[in-house]
CSV table of N, CA and C in Angstrom, one decimal:
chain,number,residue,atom,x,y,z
A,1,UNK,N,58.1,119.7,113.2
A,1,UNK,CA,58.9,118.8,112.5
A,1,UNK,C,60.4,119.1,112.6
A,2,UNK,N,60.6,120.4,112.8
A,2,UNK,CA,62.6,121.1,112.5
A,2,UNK,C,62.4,120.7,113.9
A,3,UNK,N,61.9,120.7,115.1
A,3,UNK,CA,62.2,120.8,116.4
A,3,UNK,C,62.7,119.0,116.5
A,4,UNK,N,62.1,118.1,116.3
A,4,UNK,CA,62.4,117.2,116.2
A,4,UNK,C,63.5,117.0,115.6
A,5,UNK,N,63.8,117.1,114.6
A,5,UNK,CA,64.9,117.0,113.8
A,5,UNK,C,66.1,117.6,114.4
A,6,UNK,N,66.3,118.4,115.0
A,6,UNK,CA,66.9,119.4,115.7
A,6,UNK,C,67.2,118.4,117.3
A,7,UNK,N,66.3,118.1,117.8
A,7,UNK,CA,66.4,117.3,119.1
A,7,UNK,C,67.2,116.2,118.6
A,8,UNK,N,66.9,115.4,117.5
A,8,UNK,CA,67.6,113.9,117.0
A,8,UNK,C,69.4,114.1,117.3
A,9,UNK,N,69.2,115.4,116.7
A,9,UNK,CA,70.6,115.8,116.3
A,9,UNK,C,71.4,116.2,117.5
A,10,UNK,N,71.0,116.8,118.6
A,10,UNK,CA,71.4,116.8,120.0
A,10,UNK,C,71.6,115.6,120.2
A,11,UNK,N,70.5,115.0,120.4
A,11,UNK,CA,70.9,113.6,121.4
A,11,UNK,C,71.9,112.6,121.0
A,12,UNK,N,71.8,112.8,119.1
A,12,UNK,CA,72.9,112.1,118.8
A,12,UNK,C,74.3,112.3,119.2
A,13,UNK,N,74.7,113.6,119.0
A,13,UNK,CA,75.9,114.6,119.3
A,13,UNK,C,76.3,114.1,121.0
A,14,UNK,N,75.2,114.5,121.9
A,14,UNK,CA,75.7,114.1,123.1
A,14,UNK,C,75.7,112.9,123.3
A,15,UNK,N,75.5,111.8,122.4
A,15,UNK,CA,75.5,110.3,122.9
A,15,UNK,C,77.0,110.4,121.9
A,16,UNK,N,77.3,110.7,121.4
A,16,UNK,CA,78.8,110.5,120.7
A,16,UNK,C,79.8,111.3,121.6
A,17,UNK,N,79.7,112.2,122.2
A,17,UNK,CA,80.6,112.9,123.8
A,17,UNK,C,80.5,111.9,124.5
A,18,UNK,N,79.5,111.7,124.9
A,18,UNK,CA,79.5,110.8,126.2
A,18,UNK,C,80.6,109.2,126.0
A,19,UNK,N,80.0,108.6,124.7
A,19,UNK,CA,80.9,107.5,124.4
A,19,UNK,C,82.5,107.9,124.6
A,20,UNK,N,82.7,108.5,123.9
A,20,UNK,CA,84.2,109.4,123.9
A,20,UNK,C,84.9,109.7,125.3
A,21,UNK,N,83.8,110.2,125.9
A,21,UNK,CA,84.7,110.6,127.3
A,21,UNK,C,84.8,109.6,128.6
A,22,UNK,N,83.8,108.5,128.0
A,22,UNK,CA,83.7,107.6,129.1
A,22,UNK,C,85.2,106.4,128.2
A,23,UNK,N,85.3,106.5,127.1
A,23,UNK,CA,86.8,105.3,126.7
A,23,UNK,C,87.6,106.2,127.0
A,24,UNK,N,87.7,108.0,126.8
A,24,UNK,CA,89.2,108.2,127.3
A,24,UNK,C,89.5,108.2,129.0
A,25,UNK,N,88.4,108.3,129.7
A,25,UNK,CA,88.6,108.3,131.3
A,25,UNK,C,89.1,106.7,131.5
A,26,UNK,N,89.0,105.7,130.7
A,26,UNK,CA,89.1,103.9,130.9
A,26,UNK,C,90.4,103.8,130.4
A,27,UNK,N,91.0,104.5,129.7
A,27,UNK,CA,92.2,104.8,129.0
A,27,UNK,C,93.4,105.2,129.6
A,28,UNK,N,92.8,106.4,130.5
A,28,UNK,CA,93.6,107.3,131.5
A,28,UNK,C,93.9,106.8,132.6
A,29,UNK,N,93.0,105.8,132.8
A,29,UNK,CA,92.6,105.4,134.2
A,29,UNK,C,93.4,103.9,134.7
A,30,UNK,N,92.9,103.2,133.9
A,30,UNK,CA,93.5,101.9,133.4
A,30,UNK,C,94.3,101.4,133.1
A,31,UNK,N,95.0,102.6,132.4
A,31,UNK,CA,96.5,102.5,131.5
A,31,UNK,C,96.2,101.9,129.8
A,32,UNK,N,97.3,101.0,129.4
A,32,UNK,CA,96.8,101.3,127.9
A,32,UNK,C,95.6,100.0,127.7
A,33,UNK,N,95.1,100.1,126.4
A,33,UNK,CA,94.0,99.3,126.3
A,33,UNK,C,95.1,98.0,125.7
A,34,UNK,N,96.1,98.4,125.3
A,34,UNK,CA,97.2,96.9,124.3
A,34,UNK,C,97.7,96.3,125.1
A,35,UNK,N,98.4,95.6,125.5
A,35,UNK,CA,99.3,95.0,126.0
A,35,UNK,C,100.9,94.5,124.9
A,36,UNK,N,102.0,95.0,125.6
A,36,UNK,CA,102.9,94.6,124.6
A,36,UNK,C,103.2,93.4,124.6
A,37,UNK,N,103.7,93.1,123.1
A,37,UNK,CA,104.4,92.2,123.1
A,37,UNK,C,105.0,90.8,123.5
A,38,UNK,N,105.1,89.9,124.8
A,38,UNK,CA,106.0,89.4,125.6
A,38,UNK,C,107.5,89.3,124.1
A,39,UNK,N,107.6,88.6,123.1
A,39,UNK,CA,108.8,88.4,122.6
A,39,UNK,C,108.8,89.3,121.6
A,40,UNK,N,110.1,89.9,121.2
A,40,UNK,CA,110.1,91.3,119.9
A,40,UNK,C,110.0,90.6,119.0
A,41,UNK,N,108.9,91.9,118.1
A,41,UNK,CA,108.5,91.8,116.7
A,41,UNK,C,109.7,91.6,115.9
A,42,UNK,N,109.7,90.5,114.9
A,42,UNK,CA,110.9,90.1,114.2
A,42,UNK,C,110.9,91.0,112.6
A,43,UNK,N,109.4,91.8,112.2
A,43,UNK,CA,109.5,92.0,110.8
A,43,UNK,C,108.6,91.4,110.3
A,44,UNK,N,108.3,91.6,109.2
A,44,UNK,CA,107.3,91.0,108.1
A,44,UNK,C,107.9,89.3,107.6
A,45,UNK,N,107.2,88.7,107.4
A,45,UNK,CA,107.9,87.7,106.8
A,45,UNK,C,107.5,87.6,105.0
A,46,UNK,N,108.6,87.3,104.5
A,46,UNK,CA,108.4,87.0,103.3
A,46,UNK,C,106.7,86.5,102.5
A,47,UNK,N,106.5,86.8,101.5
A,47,UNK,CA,104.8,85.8,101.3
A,47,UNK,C,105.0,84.7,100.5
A,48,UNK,N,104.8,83.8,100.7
A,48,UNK,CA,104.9,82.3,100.2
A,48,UNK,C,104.6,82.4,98.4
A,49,UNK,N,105.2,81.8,97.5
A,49,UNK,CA,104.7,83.0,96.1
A,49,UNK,C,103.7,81.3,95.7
A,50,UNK,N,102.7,81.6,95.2
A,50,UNK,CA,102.1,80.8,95.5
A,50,UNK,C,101.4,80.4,93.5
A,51,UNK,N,101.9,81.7,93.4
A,51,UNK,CA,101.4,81.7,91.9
A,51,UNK,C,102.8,81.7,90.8
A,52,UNK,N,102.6,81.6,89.8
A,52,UNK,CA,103.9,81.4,88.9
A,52,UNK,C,104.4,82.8,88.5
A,53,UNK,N,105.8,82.7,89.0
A,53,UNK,CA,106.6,84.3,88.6
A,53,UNK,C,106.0,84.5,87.5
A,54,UNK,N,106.5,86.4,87.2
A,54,UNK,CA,106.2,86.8,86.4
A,54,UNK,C,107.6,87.3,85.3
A,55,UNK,N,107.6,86.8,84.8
A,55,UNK,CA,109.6,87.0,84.3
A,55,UNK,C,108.9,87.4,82.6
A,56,UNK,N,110.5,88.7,82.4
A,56,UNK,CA,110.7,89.1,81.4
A,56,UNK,C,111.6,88.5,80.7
A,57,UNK,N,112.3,88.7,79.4
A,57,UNK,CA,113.0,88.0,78.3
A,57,UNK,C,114.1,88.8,79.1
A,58,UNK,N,115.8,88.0,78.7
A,58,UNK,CA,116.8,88.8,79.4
A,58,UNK,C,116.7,90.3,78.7
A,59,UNK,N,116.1,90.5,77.2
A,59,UNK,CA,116.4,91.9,76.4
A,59,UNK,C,115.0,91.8,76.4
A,60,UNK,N,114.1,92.6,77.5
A,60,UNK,CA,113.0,92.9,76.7
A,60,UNK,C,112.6,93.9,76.0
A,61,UNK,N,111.5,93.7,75.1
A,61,UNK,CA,110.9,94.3,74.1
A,61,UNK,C,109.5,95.1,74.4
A,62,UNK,N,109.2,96.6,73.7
A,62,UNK,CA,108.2,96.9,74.3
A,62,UNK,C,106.7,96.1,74.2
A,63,UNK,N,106.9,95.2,73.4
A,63,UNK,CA,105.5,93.8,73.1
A,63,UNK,C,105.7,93.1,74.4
A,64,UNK,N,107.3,93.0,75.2
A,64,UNK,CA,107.1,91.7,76.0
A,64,UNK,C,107.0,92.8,77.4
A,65,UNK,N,107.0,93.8,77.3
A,65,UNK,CA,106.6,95.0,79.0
A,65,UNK,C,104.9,95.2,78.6
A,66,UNK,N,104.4,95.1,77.4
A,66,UNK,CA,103.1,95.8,77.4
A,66,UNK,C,102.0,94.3,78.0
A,67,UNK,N,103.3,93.1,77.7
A,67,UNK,CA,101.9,91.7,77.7
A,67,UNK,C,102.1,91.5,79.6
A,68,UNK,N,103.0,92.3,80.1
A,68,UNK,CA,103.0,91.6,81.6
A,68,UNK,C,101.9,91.8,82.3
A,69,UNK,N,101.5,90.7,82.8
A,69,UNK,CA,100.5,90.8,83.7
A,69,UNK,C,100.4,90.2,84.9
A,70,UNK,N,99.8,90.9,86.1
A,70,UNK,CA,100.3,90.8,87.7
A,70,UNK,C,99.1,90.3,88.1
A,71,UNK,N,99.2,89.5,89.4
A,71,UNK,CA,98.1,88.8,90.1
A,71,UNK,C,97.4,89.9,91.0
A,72,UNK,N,96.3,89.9,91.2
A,72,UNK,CA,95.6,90.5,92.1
A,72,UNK,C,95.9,90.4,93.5
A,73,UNK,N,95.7,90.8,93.8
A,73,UNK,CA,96.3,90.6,95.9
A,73,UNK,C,95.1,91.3,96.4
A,74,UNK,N,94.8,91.2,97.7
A,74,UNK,CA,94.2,91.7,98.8
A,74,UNK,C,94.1,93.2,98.6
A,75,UNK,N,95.3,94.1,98.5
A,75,UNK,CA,94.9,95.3,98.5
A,75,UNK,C,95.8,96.1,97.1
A,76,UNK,N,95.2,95.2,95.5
A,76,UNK,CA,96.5,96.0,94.4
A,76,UNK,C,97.0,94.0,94.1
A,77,UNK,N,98.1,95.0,93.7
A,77,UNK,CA,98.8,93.7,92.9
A,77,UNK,C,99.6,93.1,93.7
A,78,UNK,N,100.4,92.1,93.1
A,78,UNK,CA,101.2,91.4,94.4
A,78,UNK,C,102.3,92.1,94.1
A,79,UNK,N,103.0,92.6,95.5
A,79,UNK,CA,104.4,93.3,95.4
A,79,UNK,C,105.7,92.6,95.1
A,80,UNK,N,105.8,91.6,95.5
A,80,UNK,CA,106.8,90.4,94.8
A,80,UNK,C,106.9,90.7,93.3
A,81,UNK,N,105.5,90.0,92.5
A,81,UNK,CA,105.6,90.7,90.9
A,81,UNK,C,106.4,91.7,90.5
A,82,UNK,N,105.2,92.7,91.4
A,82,UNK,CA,106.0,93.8,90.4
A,82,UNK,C,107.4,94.4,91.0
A,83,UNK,N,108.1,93.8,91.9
A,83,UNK,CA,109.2,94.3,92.5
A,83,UNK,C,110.3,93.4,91.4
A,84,UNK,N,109.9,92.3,91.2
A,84,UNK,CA,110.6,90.9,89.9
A,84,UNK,C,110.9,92.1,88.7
A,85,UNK,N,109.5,92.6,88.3
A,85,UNK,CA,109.7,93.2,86.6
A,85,UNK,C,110.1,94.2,86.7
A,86,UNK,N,110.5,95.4,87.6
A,86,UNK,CA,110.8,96.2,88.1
A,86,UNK,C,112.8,96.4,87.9
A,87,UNK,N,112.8,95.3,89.0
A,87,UNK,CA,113.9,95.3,89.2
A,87,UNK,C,114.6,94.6,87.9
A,88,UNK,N,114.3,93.9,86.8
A,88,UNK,CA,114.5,93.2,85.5
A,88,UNK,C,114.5,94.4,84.7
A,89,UNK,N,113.4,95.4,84.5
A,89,UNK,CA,113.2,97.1,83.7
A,89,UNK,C,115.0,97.6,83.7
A,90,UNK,N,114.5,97.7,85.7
A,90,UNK,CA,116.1,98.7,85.8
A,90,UNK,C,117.4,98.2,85.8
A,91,UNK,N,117.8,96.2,85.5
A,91,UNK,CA,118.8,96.2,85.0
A,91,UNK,C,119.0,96.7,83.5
A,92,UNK,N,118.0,96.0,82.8
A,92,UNK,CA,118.1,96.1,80.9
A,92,UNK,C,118.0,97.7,81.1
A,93,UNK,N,117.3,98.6,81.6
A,93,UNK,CA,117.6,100.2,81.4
A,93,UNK,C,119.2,100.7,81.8
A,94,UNK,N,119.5,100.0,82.4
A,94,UNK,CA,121.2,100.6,83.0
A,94,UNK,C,121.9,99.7,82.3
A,95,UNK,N,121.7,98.7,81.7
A,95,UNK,CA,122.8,97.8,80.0
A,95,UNK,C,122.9,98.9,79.2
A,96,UNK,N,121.5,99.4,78.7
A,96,UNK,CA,121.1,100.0,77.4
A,96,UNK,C,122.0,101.5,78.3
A,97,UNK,N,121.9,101.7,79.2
A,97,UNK,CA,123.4,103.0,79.2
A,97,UNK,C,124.6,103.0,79.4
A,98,UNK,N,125.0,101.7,79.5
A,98,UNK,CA,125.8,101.5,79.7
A,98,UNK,C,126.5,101.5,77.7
A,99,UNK,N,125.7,100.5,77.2
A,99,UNK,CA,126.0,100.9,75.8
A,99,UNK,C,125.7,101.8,75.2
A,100,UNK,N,124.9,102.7,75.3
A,100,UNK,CA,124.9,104.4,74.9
A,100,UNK,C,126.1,104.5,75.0
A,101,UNK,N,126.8,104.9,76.3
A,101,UNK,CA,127.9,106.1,76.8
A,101,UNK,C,129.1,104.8,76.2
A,102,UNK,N,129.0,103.2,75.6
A,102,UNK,CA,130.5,103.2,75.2
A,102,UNK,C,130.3,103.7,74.0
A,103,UNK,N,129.2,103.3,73.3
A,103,UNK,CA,128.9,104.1,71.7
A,103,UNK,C,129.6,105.7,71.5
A,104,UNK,N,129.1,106.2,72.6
A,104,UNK,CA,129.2,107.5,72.7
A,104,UNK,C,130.9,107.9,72.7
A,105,UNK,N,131.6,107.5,73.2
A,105,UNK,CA,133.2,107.2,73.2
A,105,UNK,C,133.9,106.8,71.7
A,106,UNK,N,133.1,105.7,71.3
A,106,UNK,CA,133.5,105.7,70.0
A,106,UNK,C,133.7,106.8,68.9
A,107,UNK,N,135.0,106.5,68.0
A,107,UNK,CA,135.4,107.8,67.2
A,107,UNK,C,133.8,107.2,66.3
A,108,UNK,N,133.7,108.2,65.2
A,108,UNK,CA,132.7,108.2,64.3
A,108,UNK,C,133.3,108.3,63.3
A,109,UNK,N,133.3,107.7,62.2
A,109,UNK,CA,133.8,108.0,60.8
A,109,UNK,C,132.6,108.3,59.7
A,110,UNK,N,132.6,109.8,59.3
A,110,UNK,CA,131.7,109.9,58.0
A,110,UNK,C,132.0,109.6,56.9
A,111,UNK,N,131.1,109.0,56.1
A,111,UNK,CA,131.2,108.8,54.8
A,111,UNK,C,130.3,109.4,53.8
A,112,UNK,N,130.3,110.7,54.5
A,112,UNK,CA,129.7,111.4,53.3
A,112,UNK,C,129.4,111.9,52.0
A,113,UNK,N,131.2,111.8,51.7
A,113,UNK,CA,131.3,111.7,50.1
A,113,UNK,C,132.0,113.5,50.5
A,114,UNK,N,131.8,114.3,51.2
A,114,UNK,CA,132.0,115.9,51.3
A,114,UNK,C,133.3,116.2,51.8
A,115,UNK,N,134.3,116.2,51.1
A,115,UNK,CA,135.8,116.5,51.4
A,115,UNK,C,136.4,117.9,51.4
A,116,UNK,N,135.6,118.7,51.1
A,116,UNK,CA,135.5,120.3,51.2
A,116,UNK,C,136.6,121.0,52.4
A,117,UNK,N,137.5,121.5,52.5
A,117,UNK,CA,137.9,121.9,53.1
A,117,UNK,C,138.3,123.7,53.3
């Protein structure tokens, strides 16, 4: 029974070499298996948006980031989407520091009532 089993596994092994060395000699021999191009590759083209954007409020809220939701695509979500809410995130995140750091400039006045000196 192991002799058998043992033989399968040879003959497999050497029928996987042999395939192998008979496409790299056709390869070597032949030159390439592709042919290029005749006119240059221009790039990816845009994808047609076929479904309704996905848009945030100009000030969103963390209710209106938790309700987004993205189309399915071929491999994941569609990258258009989430490149839209993305790029929407990292304006409102660079407002909100932009008004930090004028806040931050501003004098402070306490009114604590503590005049202690």
């Amino acid at each position: 029974m192991y002799v058998l089993l043992v033989l399968a596994i040879l003959l497999l092994g050497a029928a996987v070499l042999m395939g192998v060395g008979t496409r790299r000699a056709r390869l070597q021999g032949g030159g390439s298996r592709y042919e290029s191009p005749r006119t240059p590759i221009q790039g990816l083209v845009e994808p047609v948006a076929s479904l309704p954007p996905v848009l945030l409020p100009l000030e969103p809220k963390p209710a209106d980031i938790e309700a987004v939701g993205f189309s399915l695509a071929l491999r994941g979500y569609r990258c258009d989407q989430v490149d839209e809410v993305l790029d929407a995130l990292s304006a409102e995140i660079d407002r909100l520091h932009q008004v930090i750091a004028q806040r931050g400039k501003e004098r402070v006045i306490s009114n604590t009532g503590d005049y202690s000196e």
